[in-house]
PDB file of C-alpha atoms in Angstrom:
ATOM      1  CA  UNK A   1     -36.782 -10.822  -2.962  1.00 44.00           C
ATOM      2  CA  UNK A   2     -37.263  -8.417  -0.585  1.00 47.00           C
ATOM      3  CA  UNK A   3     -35.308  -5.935   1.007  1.00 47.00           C
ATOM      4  CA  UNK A   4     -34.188  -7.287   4.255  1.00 47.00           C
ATOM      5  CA  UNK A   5     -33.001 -10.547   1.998  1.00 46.00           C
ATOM      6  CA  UNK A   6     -30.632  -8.371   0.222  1.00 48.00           C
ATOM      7  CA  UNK A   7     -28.874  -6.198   2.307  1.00 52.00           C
ATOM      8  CA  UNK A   8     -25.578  -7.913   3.719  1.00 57.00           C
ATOM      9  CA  UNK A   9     -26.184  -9.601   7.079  1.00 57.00           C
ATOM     10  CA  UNK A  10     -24.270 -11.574   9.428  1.00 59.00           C
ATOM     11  CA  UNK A  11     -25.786 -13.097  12.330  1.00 65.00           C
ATOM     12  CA  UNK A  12     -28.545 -10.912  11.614  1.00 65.00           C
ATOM     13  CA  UNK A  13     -26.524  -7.932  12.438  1.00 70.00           C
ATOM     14  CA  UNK A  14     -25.999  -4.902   9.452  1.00 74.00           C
ATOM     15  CA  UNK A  15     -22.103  -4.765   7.893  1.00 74.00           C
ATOM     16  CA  UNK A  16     -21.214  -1.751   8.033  1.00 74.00           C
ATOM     17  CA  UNK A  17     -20.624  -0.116   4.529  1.00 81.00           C
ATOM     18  CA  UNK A  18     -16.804   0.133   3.214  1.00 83.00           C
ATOM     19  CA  UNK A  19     -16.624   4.270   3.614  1.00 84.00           C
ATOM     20  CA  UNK A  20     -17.940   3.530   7.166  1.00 83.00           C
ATOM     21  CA  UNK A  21     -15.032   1.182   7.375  1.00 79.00           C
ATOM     22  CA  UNK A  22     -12.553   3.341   5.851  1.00 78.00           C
ATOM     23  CA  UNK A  23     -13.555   6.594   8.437  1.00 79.00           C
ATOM     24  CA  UNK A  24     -13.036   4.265  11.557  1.00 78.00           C
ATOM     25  CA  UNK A  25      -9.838   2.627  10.308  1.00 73.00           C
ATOM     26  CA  UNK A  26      -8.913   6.349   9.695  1.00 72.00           C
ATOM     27  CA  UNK A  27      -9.855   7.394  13.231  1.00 71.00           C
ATOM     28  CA  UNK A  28      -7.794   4.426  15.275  1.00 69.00           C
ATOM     29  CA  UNK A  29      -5.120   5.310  12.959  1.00 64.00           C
ATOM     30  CA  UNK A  30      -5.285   8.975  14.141  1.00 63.00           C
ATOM     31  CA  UNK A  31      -5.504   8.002  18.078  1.00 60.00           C
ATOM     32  CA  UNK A  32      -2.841   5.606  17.617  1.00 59.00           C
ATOM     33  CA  UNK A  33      -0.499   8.288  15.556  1.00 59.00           C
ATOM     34  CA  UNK A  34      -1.530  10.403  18.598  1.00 60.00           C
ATOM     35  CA  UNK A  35      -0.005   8.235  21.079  1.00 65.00           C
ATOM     36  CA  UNK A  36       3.040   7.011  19.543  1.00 71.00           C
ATOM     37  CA  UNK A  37       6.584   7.859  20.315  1.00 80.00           C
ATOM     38  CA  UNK A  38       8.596   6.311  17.596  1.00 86.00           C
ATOM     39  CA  UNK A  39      12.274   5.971  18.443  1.00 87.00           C
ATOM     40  CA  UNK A  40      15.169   8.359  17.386  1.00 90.00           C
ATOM     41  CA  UNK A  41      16.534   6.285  14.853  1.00 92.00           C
ATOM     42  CA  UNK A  42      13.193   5.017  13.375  1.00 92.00           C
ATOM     43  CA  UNK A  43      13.275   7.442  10.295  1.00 93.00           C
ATOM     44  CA  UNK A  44      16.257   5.661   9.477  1.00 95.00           C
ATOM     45  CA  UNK A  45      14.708   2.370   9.591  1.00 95.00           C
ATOM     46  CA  UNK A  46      11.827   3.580   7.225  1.00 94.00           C
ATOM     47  CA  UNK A  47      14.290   4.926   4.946  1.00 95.00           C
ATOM     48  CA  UNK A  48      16.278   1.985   4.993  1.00 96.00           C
ATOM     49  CA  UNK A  49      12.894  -0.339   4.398  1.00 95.00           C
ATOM     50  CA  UNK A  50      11.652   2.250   1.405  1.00 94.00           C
ATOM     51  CA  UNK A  51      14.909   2.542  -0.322  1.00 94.00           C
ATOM     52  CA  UNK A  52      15.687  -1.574  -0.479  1.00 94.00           C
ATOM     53  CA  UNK A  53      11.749  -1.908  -2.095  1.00 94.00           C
ATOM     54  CA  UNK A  54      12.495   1.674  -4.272  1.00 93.00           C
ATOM     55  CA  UNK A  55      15.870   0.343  -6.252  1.00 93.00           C
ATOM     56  CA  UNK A  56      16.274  -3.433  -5.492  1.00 93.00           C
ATOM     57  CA  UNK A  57      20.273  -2.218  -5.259  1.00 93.00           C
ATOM     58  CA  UNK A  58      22.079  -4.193  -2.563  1.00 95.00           C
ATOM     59  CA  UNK A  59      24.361  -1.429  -3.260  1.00 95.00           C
ATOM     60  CA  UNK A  60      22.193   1.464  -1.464  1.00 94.00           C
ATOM     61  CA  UNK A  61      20.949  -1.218   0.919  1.00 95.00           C
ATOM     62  CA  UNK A  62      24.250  -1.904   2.147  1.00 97.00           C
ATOM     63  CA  UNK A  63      24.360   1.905   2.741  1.00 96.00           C
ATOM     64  CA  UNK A  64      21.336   2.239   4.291  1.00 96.00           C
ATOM     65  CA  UNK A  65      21.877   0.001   6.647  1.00 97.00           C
ATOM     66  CA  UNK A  66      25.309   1.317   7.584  1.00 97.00           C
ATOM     67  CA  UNK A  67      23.241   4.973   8.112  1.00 96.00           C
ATOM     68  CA  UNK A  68      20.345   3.104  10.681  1.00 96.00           C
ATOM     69  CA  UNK A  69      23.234   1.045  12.152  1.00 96.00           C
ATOM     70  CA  UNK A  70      25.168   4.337  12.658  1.00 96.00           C
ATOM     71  CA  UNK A  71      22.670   6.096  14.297  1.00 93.00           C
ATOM     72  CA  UNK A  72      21.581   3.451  16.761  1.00 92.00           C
ATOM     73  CA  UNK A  73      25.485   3.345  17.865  1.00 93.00           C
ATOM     74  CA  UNK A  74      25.458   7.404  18.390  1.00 91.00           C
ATOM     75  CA  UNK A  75      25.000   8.932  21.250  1.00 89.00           C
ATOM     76  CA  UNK A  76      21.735  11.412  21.431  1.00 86.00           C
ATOM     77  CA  UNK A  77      22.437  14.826  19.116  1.00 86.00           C
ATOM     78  CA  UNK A  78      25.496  12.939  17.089  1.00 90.00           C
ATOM     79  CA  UNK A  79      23.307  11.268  14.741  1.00 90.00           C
ATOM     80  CA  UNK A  80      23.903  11.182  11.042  1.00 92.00           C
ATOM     81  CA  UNK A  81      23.253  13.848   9.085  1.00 90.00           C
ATOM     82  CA  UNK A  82      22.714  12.240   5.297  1.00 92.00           C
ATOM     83  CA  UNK A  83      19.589  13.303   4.477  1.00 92.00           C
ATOM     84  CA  UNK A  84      16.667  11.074   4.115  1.00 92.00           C
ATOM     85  CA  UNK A  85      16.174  10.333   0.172  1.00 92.00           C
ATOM     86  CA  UNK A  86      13.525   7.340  -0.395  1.00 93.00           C
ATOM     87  CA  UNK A  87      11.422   7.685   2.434  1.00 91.00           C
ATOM     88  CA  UNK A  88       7.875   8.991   1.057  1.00 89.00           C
ATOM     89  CA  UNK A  89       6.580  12.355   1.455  1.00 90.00           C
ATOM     90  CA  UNK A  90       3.693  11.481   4.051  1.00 90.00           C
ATOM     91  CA  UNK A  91       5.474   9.275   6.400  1.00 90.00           C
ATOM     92  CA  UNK A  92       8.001  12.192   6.366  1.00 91.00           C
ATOM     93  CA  UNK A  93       5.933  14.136   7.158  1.00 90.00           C
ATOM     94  CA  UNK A  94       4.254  12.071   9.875  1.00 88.00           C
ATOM     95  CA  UNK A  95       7.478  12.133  11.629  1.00 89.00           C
ATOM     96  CA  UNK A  96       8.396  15.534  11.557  1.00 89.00           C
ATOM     97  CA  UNK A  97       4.949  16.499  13.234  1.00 87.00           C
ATOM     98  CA  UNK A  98       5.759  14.010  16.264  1.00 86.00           C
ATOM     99  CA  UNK A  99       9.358  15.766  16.412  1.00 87.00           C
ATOM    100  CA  UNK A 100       7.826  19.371  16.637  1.00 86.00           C
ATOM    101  CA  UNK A 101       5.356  18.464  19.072  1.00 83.00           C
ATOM    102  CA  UNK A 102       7.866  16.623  20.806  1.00 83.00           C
ATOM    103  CA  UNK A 103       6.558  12.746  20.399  1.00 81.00           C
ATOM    104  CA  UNK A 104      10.677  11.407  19.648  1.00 84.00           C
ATOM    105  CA  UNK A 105      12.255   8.759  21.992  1.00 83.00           C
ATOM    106  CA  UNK A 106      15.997   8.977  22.776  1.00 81.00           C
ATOM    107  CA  UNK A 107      15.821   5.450  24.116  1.00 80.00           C
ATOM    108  CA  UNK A 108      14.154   2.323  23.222  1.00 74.00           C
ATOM    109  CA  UNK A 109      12.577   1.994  26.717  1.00 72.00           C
ATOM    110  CA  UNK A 110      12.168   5.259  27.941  1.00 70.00           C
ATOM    111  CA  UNK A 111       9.163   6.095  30.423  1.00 68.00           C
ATOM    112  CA  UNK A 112       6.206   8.203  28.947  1.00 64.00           C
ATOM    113  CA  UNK A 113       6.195  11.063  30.650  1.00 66.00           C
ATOM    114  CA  UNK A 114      10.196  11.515  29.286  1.00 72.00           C
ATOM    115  CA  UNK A 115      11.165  14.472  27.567  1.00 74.00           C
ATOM    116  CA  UNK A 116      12.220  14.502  24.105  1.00 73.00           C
ATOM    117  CA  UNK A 117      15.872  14.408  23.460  1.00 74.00           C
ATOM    118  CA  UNK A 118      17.414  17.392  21.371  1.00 78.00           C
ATOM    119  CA  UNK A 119      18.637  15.425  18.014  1.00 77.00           C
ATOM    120  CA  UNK A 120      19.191  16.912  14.587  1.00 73.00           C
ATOM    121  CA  UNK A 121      16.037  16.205  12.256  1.00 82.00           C
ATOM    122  CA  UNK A 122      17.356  14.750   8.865  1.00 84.00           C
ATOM    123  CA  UNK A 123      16.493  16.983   5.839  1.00 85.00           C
ATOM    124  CA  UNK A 124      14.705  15.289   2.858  1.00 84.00           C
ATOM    125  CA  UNK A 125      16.035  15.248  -0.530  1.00 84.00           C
ATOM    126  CA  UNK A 126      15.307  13.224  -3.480  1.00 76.00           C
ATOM    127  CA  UNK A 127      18.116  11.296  -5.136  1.00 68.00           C
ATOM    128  CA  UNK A 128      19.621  12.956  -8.694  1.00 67.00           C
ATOM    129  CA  UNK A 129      19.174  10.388 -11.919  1.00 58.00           C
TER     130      UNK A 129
END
């Protein structure tokens, strides 16, 4: 066999190799993080998904959902204060970045060029056993 037969064609065009793959997923990702404005109130949406797959508890569901619920109800700046507990460490940090440099939405439909509404930026802290 030789070489041409063996490397991984279609339509007679090179695939690209899975690191190659990996570094341009990792760059859209990066231009998209770049231009996103996630919503006040989208934290608490995370948290609520990440603590209902975390503990399976319908209990702290229930509560979670009463917290995102809350907050979409509030007016901008009296949002709830419990602290974020299930929510992981990189997608917390992924949001506070876009709240320092100013990337939060007050509103669901507000117009790009919008200012960022002063809000208070839950704390994280890990739930006690």
């Amino acid at each position: 066999m030789s070489e041409k037969e063996t490397s991984p064609t279609i339509d007679n065009t090179q695939v690209p190799s899975t690191s190659e793959v990996k570094k341009e997923v990792k760059n859209i990702t990066n231009r998209t993080n770049e231009l996103a404005r996630p919503h006040r109130c989208d934290m608490r949406l995370e948290e609520l998904v990440s603590g209902a797959w975390k503990t399976f508890s319908p209990r702290v569901t229930f509560k979670l959902f009463k917290i995102y619920r809350a907050c979409l109800k509030s007016e901008i700046g009296q949002e709830p204060t419990e602290p974020i507990q299930y929510m992981t460490d990189e997608m917390y940090g992924q949001y506070k970045r876009m709240y320092e440099r100013g990337r939060m939405r007050g509103k669901f439909f507000d117009s790009p060029d919008s200012k960022q509404p002063n809000f208070v930026f839950p704390e994280l802290k890990r739930p006690t056993n």
